[in-house]
CSV table of C-alpha atoms in Angstrom, one decimal:
chain,number,residue,atom,x,y,z
A,1,UNK,CA,-8.1,-16.3,-8.9
A,2,UNK,CA,-6.9,-16.6,-5.5
A,3,UNK,CA,-5.1,-13.6,-4.1
A,4,UNK,CA,-2.7,-13.0,-2.3
A,5,UNK,CA,-2.3,-15.7,0.8
A,6,UNK,CA,-0.8,-14.9,3.8
A,7,UNK,CA,-0.3,-17.2,7.3
A,8,UNK,CA,-1.3,-17.2,10.0
A,9,UNK,CA,-3.5,-14.4,10.3
A,10,UNK,CA,-3.0,-13.6,13.7
A,11,UNK,CA,0.1,-14.1,15.3
A,12,UNK,CA,0.3,-14.3,19.4
A,13,UNK,CA,3.5,-14.4,20.6
A,14,UNK,CA,6.1,-13.5,24.1
A,15,UNK,CA,9.5,-11.5,23.5
A,16,UNK,CA,12.4,-13.5,22.4
A,17,UNK,CA,10.6,-16.0,20.0
A,18,UNK,CA,11.2,-16.4,16.7
A,19,UNK,CA,8.3,-15.5,14.5
A,20,UNK,CA,7.5,-16.4,11.1
A,21,UNK,CA,5.2,-14.7,8.5
A,22,UNK,CA,4.1,-16.6,5.2
A,23,UNK,CA,2.9,-14.8,2.1
A,24,UNK,CA,1.8,-16.8,-1.3
A,25,UNK,CA,1.8,-13.7,-4.0
A,26,UNK,CA,-0.9,-14.3,-6.8
A,27,UNK,CA,0.1,-16.9,-9.4
A,28,UNK,CA,2.0,-15.1,-12.3
A,29,UNK,CA,3.1,-12.0,-10.2
A,30,UNK,CA,7.0,-11.4,-10.5
A,31,UNK,CA,7.4,-9.0,-7.4
A,32,UNK,CA,6.8,-9.4,-4.0
A,33,UNK,CA,6.5,-6.7,-1.2
A,34,UNK,CA,6.6,-6.9,2.6
A,35,UNK,CA,5.1,-3.6,4.7
A,36,UNK,CA,4.5,-2.8,8.4
A,37,UNK,CA,1.5,-0.7,9.4
A,38,UNK,CA,1.2,0.8,12.7
A,39,UNK,CA,-0.5,3.9,14.3
A,40,UNK,CA,2.5,5.7,14.7
A,41,UNK,CA,4.9,5.0,11.2
A,42,UNK,CA,1.4,4.2,9.3
A,43,UNK,CA,2.1,2.0,6.3
A,44,UNK,CA,6.0,1.2,5.7
A,45,UNK,CA,8.1,-0.6,3.0
A,46,UNK,CA,10.2,-3.8,4.5
A,47,UNK,CA,11.3,-5.0,1.8
A,48,UNK,CA,11.1,-6.2,-1.7
A,49,UNK,CA,11.7,-8.3,-4.9
A,50,UNK,CA,11.3,-8.9,-8.7
A,51,UNK,CA,12.1,-12.5,-9.7
A,52,UNK,CA,12.8,-13.7,-6.6
A,53,UNK,CA,16.0,-11.7,-6.0
A,54,UNK,CA,15.7,-9.0,-2.9
A,55,UNK,CA,16.2,-5.4,-4.3
A,56,UNK,CA,15.3,-3.0,-1.5
A,57,UNK,CA,16.2,-3.8,2.0
A,58,UNK,CA,16.5,-0.2,2.7
A,59,UNK,CA,13.3,-0.5,4.9
A,60,UNK,CA,14.2,-3.4,7.2
A,61,UNK,CA,14.0,-2.1,10.6
A,62,UNK,CA,17.0,-4.1,11.9
A,63,UNK,CA,18.9,-7.2,11.6
A,64,UNK,CA,16.3,-9.0,13.5
A,65,UNK,CA,14.2,-8.8,10.9
A,66,UNK,CA,15.1,-10.7,7.6
A,67,UNK,CA,12.9,-12.0,4.6
A,68,UNK,CA,13.4,-14.7,1.7
A,69,UNK,CA,12.0,-15.7,-1.8
A,70,UNK,CA,13.2,-19.3,-2.3
A,71,UNK,CA,11.0,-20.0,-5.7
A,72,UNK,CA,8.1,-17.6,-7.5
A,73,UNK,CA,5.0,-18.5,-5.1
A,74,UNK,CA,6.6,-18.5,-1.4
A,75,UNK,CA,8.2,-16.0,0.6
A,76,UNK,CA,8.9,-15.5,4.6
A,77,UNK,CA,9.4,-12.7,6.8
A,78,UNK,CA,11.2,-13.6,9.7
A,79,UNK,CA,11.9,-11.7,13.0
A,80,UNK,CA,13.9,-12.9,15.4
A,81,UNK,CA,14.2,-12.6,18.6
A,82,UNK,CA,11.2,-10.6,18.5
A,83,UNK,CA,10.2,-7.3,20.8
A,84,UNK,CA,6.9,-5.8,22.0
A,85,UNK,CA,7.4,-2.9,19.6
A,86,UNK,CA,7.3,-5.4,16.5
A,87,UNK,CA,3.8,-5.7,17.4
A,88,UNK,CA,2.0,-4.5,13.8
A,89,UNK,CA,-0.2,-6.0,11.0
A,90,UNK,CA,2.5,-7.4,8.4
A,91,UNK,CA,1.1,-7.1,4.8
A,92,UNK,CA,2.6,-9.1,1.7
A,93,UNK,CA,1.8,-7.3,-1.9
A,94,UNK,CA,2.6,-8.6,-5.1
A,95,UNK,CA,2.5,-7.1,-8.6
A,96,UNK,CA,2.7,-8.5,-11.9
A,97,UNK,CA,5.7,-5.6,-13.1
A,98,UNK,CA,5.8,-4.7,-16.9
A,99,UNK,CA,6.0,-1.8,-19.4
A,100,UNK,CA,2.7,-1.4,-21.3
A,101,UNK,CA,2.3,1.9,-23.2
A,102,UNK,CA,5.5,3.3,-22.4
A,103,UNK,CA,5.0,3.6,-18.7
A,104,UNK,CA,5.1,0.4,-15.8
A,105,UNK,CA,2.0,-1.4,-14.6
A,106,UNK,CA,3.2,-1.8,-11.4
A,107,UNK,CA,-0.1,-1.3,-9.1
A,108,UNK,CA,0.4,-3.5,-6.1
A,109,UNK,CA,-2.5,-6.0,-4.7
A,110,UNK,CA,-2.3,-6.8,-0.7
A,111,UNK,CA,-2.9,-10.1,0.9
A,112,UNK,CA,-5.0,-9.6,4.0
A,113,UNK,CA,-2.0,-9.0,6.5
A,114,UNK,CA,-1.0,-11.1,9.8
A,115,UNK,CA,-2.0,-8.9,12.9
A,116,UNK,CA,1.0,-9.8,14.9
A,117,UNK,CA,1.5,-9.4,19.0
A,118,UNK,CA,4.3,-9.8,20.9
A,119,UNK,CA,4.2,-9.7,24.3
B,1,UNK,CA,12.8,12.6,-1.3
B,2,UNK,CA,9.2,11.2,-2.3
B,3,UNK,CA,6.6,12.5,0.4
B,4,UNK,CA,2.7,12.1,0.7
B,5,UNK,CA,0.3,14.2,2.7
B,6,UNK,CA,-3.0,14.0,3.2
B,7,UNK,CA,-4.4,16.9,5.6
B,8,UNK,CA,-7.3,15.4,6.4
B,9,UNK,CA,-7.6,13.0,9.1
B,10,UNK,CA,-10.9,12.2,9.8
B,11,UNK,CA,-14.0,13.0,7.4
B,12,UNK,CA,-17.4,12.3,8.3
B,13,UNK,CA,-20.2,13.0,5.8
B,14,UNK,CA,-24.4,11.9,5.5
B,15,UNK,CA,-25.0,8.6,3.5
B,16,UNK,CA,-26.0,10.8,-0.4
B,17,UNK,CA,-23.4,13.1,-0.1
B,18,UNK,CA,-20.5,13.8,-2.4
B,19,UNK,CA,-17.0,14.1,-0.1
B,20,UNK,CA,-13.4,15.1,-1.4
B,21,UNK,CA,-10.3,13.7,-0.5
B,22,UNK,CA,-6.6,15.6,-0.6
B,23,UNK,CA,-3.8,14.0,-1.6
B,24,UNK,CA,-0.3,16.2,-2.0
B,25,UNK,CA,2.3,15.0,-3.2
B,26,UNK,CA,6.4,15.9,-3.3
B,27,UNK,CA,8.6,14.4,-5.9
B,28,UNK,CA,11.9,15.9,-8.0
B,29,UNK,CA,11.2,13.2,-10.9
B,30,UNK,CA,9.2,13.7,-13.9
B,31,UNK,CA,8.3,10.2,-14.1
B,32,UNK,CA,5.9,9.0,-11.2
B,33,UNK,CA,3.5,6.8,-10.3
B,34,UNK,CA,0.4,7.8,-8.0
B,35,UNK,CA,-2.2,5.4,-6.8
B,36,UNK,CA,-5.6,5.5,-4.4
B,37,UNK,CA,-6.3,2.8,-2.1
B,38,UNK,CA,-9.0,1.6,0.4
B,39,UNK,CA,-8.6,0.0,3.6
B,40,UNK,CA,-12.3,-1.1,5.3
B,41,UNK,CA,-12.8,-2.1,8.5
B,42,UNK,CA,-11.7,-5.6,7.7
B,43,UNK,CA,-8.0,-4.4,7.4
B,44,UNK,CA,-7.2,-5.4,3.6
B,45,UNK,CA,-6.0,-3.0,1.1
B,46,UNK,CA,-7.4,-2.8,-1.8
B,47,UNK,CA,-6.1,-1.3,-5.2
B,48,UNK,CA,-8.6,1.5,-7.0
B,49,UNK,CA,-6.3,3.9,-9.6
B,50,UNK,CA,-2.9,3.9,-10.9
B,51,UNK,CA,-1.8,6.9,-12.9
B,52,UNK,CA,1.5,7.8,-14.6
B,53,UNK,CA,2.9,11.5,-14.3
B,54,UNK,CA,1.9,12.0,-17.7
B,55,UNK,CA,-1.5,11.2,-17.9
B,56,UNK,CA,-3.4,14.2,-16.5
B,57,UNK,CA,-7.1,13.1,-17.6
B,58,UNK,CA,-9.7,13.2,-14.8
B,59,UNK,CA,-11.0,9.6,-14.8
B,60,UNK,CA,-14.2,8.7,-13.6
B,61,UNK,CA,-15.4,5.1,-12.3
B,62,UNK,CA,-19.0,4.8,-10.9
B,63,UNK,CA,-19.2,7.2,-8.1
B,64,UNK,CA,-15.8,7.4,-8.2
B,65,UNK,CA,-13.2,10.3,-9.7
B,66,UNK,CA,-10.0,11.1,-9.8
B,67,UNK,CA,-8.5,14.4,-10.2
B,68,UNK,CA,-4.9,15.0,-11.2
B,69,UNK,CA,-3.0,18.5,-11.0
B,70,UNK,CA,0.2,18.4,-11.8
B,71,UNK,CA,0.6,22.3,-10.7
B,72,UNK,CA,-0.8,21.7,-7.9
B,73,UNK,CA,1.0,18.4,-7.1
B,74,UNK,CA,-2.2,16.7,-6.4
B,75,UNK,CA,-4.1,13.8,-7.0
B,76,UNK,CA,-7.8,14.5,-5.3
B,77,UNK,CA,-10.3,11.9,-4.8
B,78,UNK,CA,-13.8,12.7,-5.0
B,79,UNK,CA,-16.9,9.6,-3.8
B,80,UNK,CA,-20.2,11.2,-5.1
B,81,UNK,CA,-23.5,10.1,-3.5
B,82,UNK,CA,-21.5,8.7,-0.6
B,83,UNK,CA,-23.1,5.5,0.9
B,84,UNK,CA,-22.2,3.4,3.9
B,85,UNK,CA,-19.8,0.8,2.4
B,86,UNK,CA,-17.4,3.6,1.7
B,87,UNK,CA,-16.7,4.4,4.9
B,88,UNK,CA,-12.6,2.9,5.1
B,89,UNK,CA,-9.6,4.7,5.6
B,90,UNK,CA,-8.2,5.6,2.0
B,91,UNK,CA,-4.9,6.1,1.4
B,92,UNK,CA,-2.6,7.8,-1.5
B,93,UNK,CA,0.8,6.4,-2.4
B,94,UNK,CA,3.3,7.8,-4.9
B,95,UNK,CA,6.1,5.9,-6.2
B,96,UNK,CA,9.2,7.5,-8.7
B,97,UNK,CA,12.0,6.1,-10.5
B,98,UNK,CA,12.3,3.3,-13.4
B,99,UNK,CA,10.2,1.0,-12.7
B,100,UNK,CA,8.0,2.7,-9.8
B,101,UNK,CA,8.2,-0.1,-7.3
B,102,UNK,CA,9.2,1.9,-4.0
B,103,UNK,CA,5.7,3.0,-2.7
B,104,UNK,CA,5.6,5.5,-0.1
B,105,UNK,CA,2.1,6.1,1.2
B,106,UNK,CA,0.3,8.9,3.0
B,107,UNK,CA,-1.2,8.1,6.6
B,108,UNK,CA,-4.7,8.2,5.3
B,109,UNK,CA,-8.0,9.6,5.3
B,110,UNK,CA,-10.5,8.4,7.4
B,111,UNK,CA,-14.2,8.1,6.2
B,112,UNK,CA,-17.2,7.8,8.2
B,113,UNK,CA,-20.2,8.2,6.0
B,114,UNK,CA,-23.5,7.7,8.7
B,115,UNK,CA,-26.7,7.0,7.5
């Protein structure tokens, strides 16, 4: 079975350019998450969707960041304009949120990440 | 606010040694979930285990075992007879709330297993 797919795997761009990161969740999963990983701040949750609807975007750092999920099999994270401090590894994760035995099965499965470098 | 602490930044062991990675968490919720993830040098994050706050049974999976103690707010991870392939960064994570989707990750522990 295919896991979470992210593209591109590496992106190098210049400050001020628009960057679009893409994610295809695991088929059948109903929740999708975007994370950012840096040495200084570790793993941070940026935004997540349930059934394609954004639920919590409080982790999105600034208005320069936006995320969309037009359908159950695709999501994008856009940075416009990009800045050097946006350089990081961006992970997409998905989960199949459901009740089991009175508790939620909510484990998240991560994609390989996109390493973004903004010069 | 939820918080996860992993005080061990880096650990080095020699192959076949046992090693325990510590995780201490803070939460005000009575219902919460705890996780461990592995990040090998290749960079992907691999799910290892999930626990809910009402299940304090220890779990063993091959050479891996987990000890959840609510009394000390700890969820420790032990690797028995470590192998070089266990070398990775290990993250403990906590989520709270009804759906438990808002994960907070600890800073990670880098484990190096030397041959």
